[in-house]
């Protein structure tokens, strides 16, 4: 089995040890479990929970956009323009998608 050495500040290390012990695990096993979940090896882990949150957010925003668009299309257009600007500022908009 391969090894890796990392340095942790004392506060983080203490939290890690406490969490490992409260889960009935060693710090090494606890970290391996976190890494497996974070990297997507655990089908009900980190990525699955984020996928659920994303799906819920997308559904909620789609319903909201439909409702606003039906009542006040100009407000929907302004909101979409603001969203596009914010995405662009944060580097989250693909340049090919950056069309009005």
PDB file of C-alpha atoms in Angstrom:
ATOM      1  CA  UNK A   1       0.000   0.000   0.000  1.00  0.00           C
ATOM      2  CA  UNK A   2       1.341   3.453  -0.902  1.00  0.00           C
ATOM      3  CA  UNK A   3       1.958   6.082   1.768  1.00  0.00           C
ATOM      4  CA  UNK A   4       1.549   9.826   1.805  1.00  0.00           C
ATOM      5  CA  UNK A   5       2.730  12.342   4.378  1.00  0.00           C
ATOM      6  CA  UNK A   6       0.852  15.577   4.964  1.00  0.00           C
ATOM      7  CA  UNK A   7       1.295  18.311   7.522  1.00  0.00           C
ATOM      8  CA  UNK A   8      -1.727  19.573   9.453  1.00  0.00           C
ATOM      9  CA  UNK A   9      -1.932  22.421  11.896  1.00  0.00           C
ATOM     10  CA  UNK A  10      -2.630  21.340  15.466  1.00  0.00           C
ATOM     11  CA  UNK A  11      -6.268  22.449  15.459  1.00  0.00           C
ATOM     12  CA  UNK A  12      -7.106  20.495  12.297  1.00  0.00           C
ATOM     13  CA  UNK A  13      -5.211  17.459  13.550  1.00  0.00           C
ATOM     14  CA  UNK A  14      -7.088  17.522  16.852  1.00  0.00           C
ATOM     15  CA  UNK A  15     -10.421  17.716  14.991  1.00  0.00           C
ATOM     16  CA  UNK A  16      -9.381  14.823  12.783  1.00  0.00           C
ATOM     17  CA  UNK A  17      -8.419  12.655  15.743  1.00  0.00           C
ATOM     18  CA  UNK A  18     -11.648  13.537  17.589  1.00  0.00           C
ATOM     19  CA  UNK A  19     -13.810  12.738  14.559  1.00  0.00           C
ATOM     20  CA  UNK A  20     -11.940   9.496  13.917  1.00  0.00           C
ATOM     21  CA  UNK A  21     -12.377   8.336  17.503  1.00  0.00           C
ATOM     22  CA  UNK A  22     -16.060   9.306  17.620  1.00  0.00           C
ATOM     23  CA  UNK A  23     -16.645   7.295  14.448  1.00  0.00           C
ATOM     24  CA  UNK A  24     -14.805   4.320  15.959  1.00  0.00           C
ATOM     25  CA  UNK A  25     -11.942   4.570  13.499  1.00  0.00           C
ATOM     26  CA  UNK A  26      -8.253   5.390  13.359  1.00  0.00           C
ATOM     27  CA  UNK A  27      -7.215   8.751  11.906  1.00  0.00           C
ATOM     28  CA  UNK A  28      -5.732   7.004   8.850  1.00  0.00           C
ATOM     29  CA  UNK A  29      -8.871   4.962   8.170  1.00  0.00           C
ATOM     30  CA  UNK A  30     -11.031   8.031   8.743  1.00  0.00           C
ATOM     31  CA  UNK A  31      -9.015  10.023   6.182  1.00  0.00           C
ATOM     32  CA  UNK A  32      -9.169   7.157   3.669  1.00  0.00           C
ATOM     33  CA  UNK A  33     -12.954   7.104   4.064  1.00  0.00           C
ATOM     34  CA  UNK A  34     -13.165  10.880   3.501  1.00  0.00           C
ATOM     35  CA  UNK A  35     -11.001  10.618   0.389  1.00  0.00           C
ATOM     36  CA  UNK A  36     -13.065   7.724  -1.016  1.00  0.00           C
ATOM     37  CA  UNK A  37     -16.276   9.704  -0.525  1.00  0.00           C
ATOM     38  CA  UNK A  38     -14.806  12.950  -1.864  1.00  0.00           C
ATOM     39  CA  UNK A  39     -13.419  11.263  -4.977  1.00  0.00           C
ATOM     40  CA  UNK A  40     -16.781   9.720  -5.836  1.00  0.00           C
ATOM     41  CA  UNK A  41     -16.086   6.097  -4.895  1.00  0.00           C
ATOM     42  CA  UNK A  42     -19.007   6.113  -2.458  1.00  0.00           C
ATOM     43  CA  UNK A  43     -22.310   6.172  -4.407  1.00  0.00           C
ATOM     44  CA  UNK A  44     -24.107   7.772  -1.457  1.00  0.00           C
ATOM     45  CA  UNK A  45     -21.224  10.037  -0.490  1.00  0.00           C
ATOM     46  CA  UNK A  46     -20.101  13.575  -1.161  1.00  0.00           C
ATOM     47  CA  UNK A  47     -20.800  13.781  -4.906  1.00  0.00           C
ATOM     48  CA  UNK A  48     -24.194  12.092  -4.667  1.00  0.00           C
ATOM     49  CA  UNK A  49     -25.323  14.613  -2.046  1.00  0.00           C
ATOM     50  CA  UNK A  50     -24.109  17.513  -4.199  1.00  0.00           C
ATOM     51  CA  UNK A  51     -25.933  16.064  -7.211  1.00  0.00           C
ATOM     52  CA  UNK A  52     -29.144  15.978  -5.161  1.00  0.00           C
ATOM     53  CA  UNK A  53     -28.649  19.597  -4.085  1.00  0.00           C
ATOM     54  CA  UNK A  54     -27.933  20.700  -7.652  1.00  0.00           C
ATOM     55  CA  UNK A  55     -31.011  18.900  -8.965  1.00  0.00           C
ATOM     56  CA  UNK A  56     -33.221  20.522  -6.322  1.00  0.00           C
ATOM     57  CA  UNK A  57     -31.766  23.982  -6.992  1.00  0.00           C
ATOM     58  CA  UNK A  58     -32.222  23.594 -10.759  1.00  0.00           C
ATOM     59  CA  UNK A  59     -35.839  22.466 -10.375  1.00  0.00           C
ATOM     60  CA  UNK A  60     -36.621  25.315  -7.972  1.00  0.00           C
ATOM     61  CA  UNK A  61     -35.016  27.936 -10.200  1.00  0.00           C
ATOM     62  CA  UNK A  62     -36.737  26.573 -13.313  1.00  0.00           C
ATOM     63  CA  UNK A  63     -40.140  26.859 -11.634  1.00  0.00           C
ATOM     64  CA  UNK A  64     -39.323  30.362 -10.398  1.00  0.00           C
ATOM     65  CA  UNK A  65     -38.094  31.494 -13.841  1.00  0.00           C
ATOM     66  CA  UNK A  66     -41.217  30.091 -15.517  1.00  0.00           C
ATOM     67  CA  UNK A  67     -43.457  31.915 -13.042  1.00  0.00           C
ATOM     68  CA  UNK A  68     -41.614  35.245 -13.338  1.00  0.00           C
ATOM     69  CA  UNK A  69     -41.400  34.952 -17.119  1.00  0.00           C
ATOM     70  CA  UNK A  70     -45.158  34.411 -17.390  1.00  0.00           C
ATOM     71  CA  UNK A  71     -45.952  37.448 -15.238  1.00  0.00           C
ATOM     72  CA  UNK A  72     -43.142  39.908 -16.024  1.00  0.00           C
ATOM     73  CA  UNK A  73     -40.852  38.874 -18.888  1.00  0.00           C
ATOM     74  CA  UNK A  74     -38.769  42.053 -18.542  1.00  0.00           C
ATOM     75  CA  UNK A  75     -37.799  41.141 -14.976  1.00  0.00           C
ATOM     76  CA  UNK A  76     -36.855  37.626 -16.114  1.00  0.00           C
ATOM     77  CA  UNK A  77     -34.663  39.084 -18.897  1.00  0.00           C
ATOM     78  CA  UNK A  78     -32.956  41.449 -16.432  1.00  0.00           C
ATOM     79  CA  UNK A  79     -32.377  38.602 -13.959  1.00  0.00           C
ATOM     80  CA  UNK A  80     -30.874  36.390 -16.663  1.00  0.00           C
ATOM     81  CA  UNK A  81     -28.573  39.237 -17.731  1.00  0.00           C
ATOM     82  CA  UNK A  82     -27.450  39.694 -14.120  1.00  0.00           C
ATOM     83  CA  UNK A  83     -26.856  35.959 -13.768  1.00  0.00           C
ATOM     84  CA  UNK A  84     -24.811  35.887 -16.983  1.00  0.00           C
ATOM     85  CA  UNK A  85     -22.710  38.835 -15.750  1.00  0.00           C
ATOM     86  CA  UNK A  86     -22.068  37.168 -12.377  1.00  0.00           C
ATOM     87  CA  UNK A  87     -21.132  33.864 -14.012  1.00  0.00           C
ATOM     88  CA  UNK A  88     -18.771  35.658 -16.398  1.00  0.00           C
ATOM     89  CA  UNK A  89     -17.111  37.611 -13.553  1.00  0.00           C
ATOM     90  CA  UNK A  90     -16.426  34.368 -11.704  1.00  0.00           C
ATOM     91  CA  UNK A  91     -15.097  32.544 -14.766  1.00  0.00           C
ATOM     92  CA  UNK A  92     -18.025  30.114 -14.725  1.00  0.00           C
ATOM     93  CA  UNK A  93     -19.394  30.900 -18.174  1.00  0.00           C
ATOM     94  CA  UNK A  94     -17.973  29.080 -21.176  1.00  0.00           C
ATOM     95  CA  UNK A  95     -16.872  31.714 -23.744  1.00  0.00           C
ATOM     96  CA  UNK A  96     -18.914  29.866 -26.404  1.00  0.00           C
ATOM     97  CA  UNK A  97     -21.997  30.347 -24.213  1.00  0.00           C
ATOM     98  CA  UNK A  98     -21.249  34.050 -23.700  1.00  0.00           C
ATOM     99  CA  UNK A  99     -23.695  35.296 -26.290  1.00  0.00           C
ATOM    100  CA  UNK A 100     -26.632  37.606 -25.625  1.00  0.00           C
TER     101      UNK A 100
END
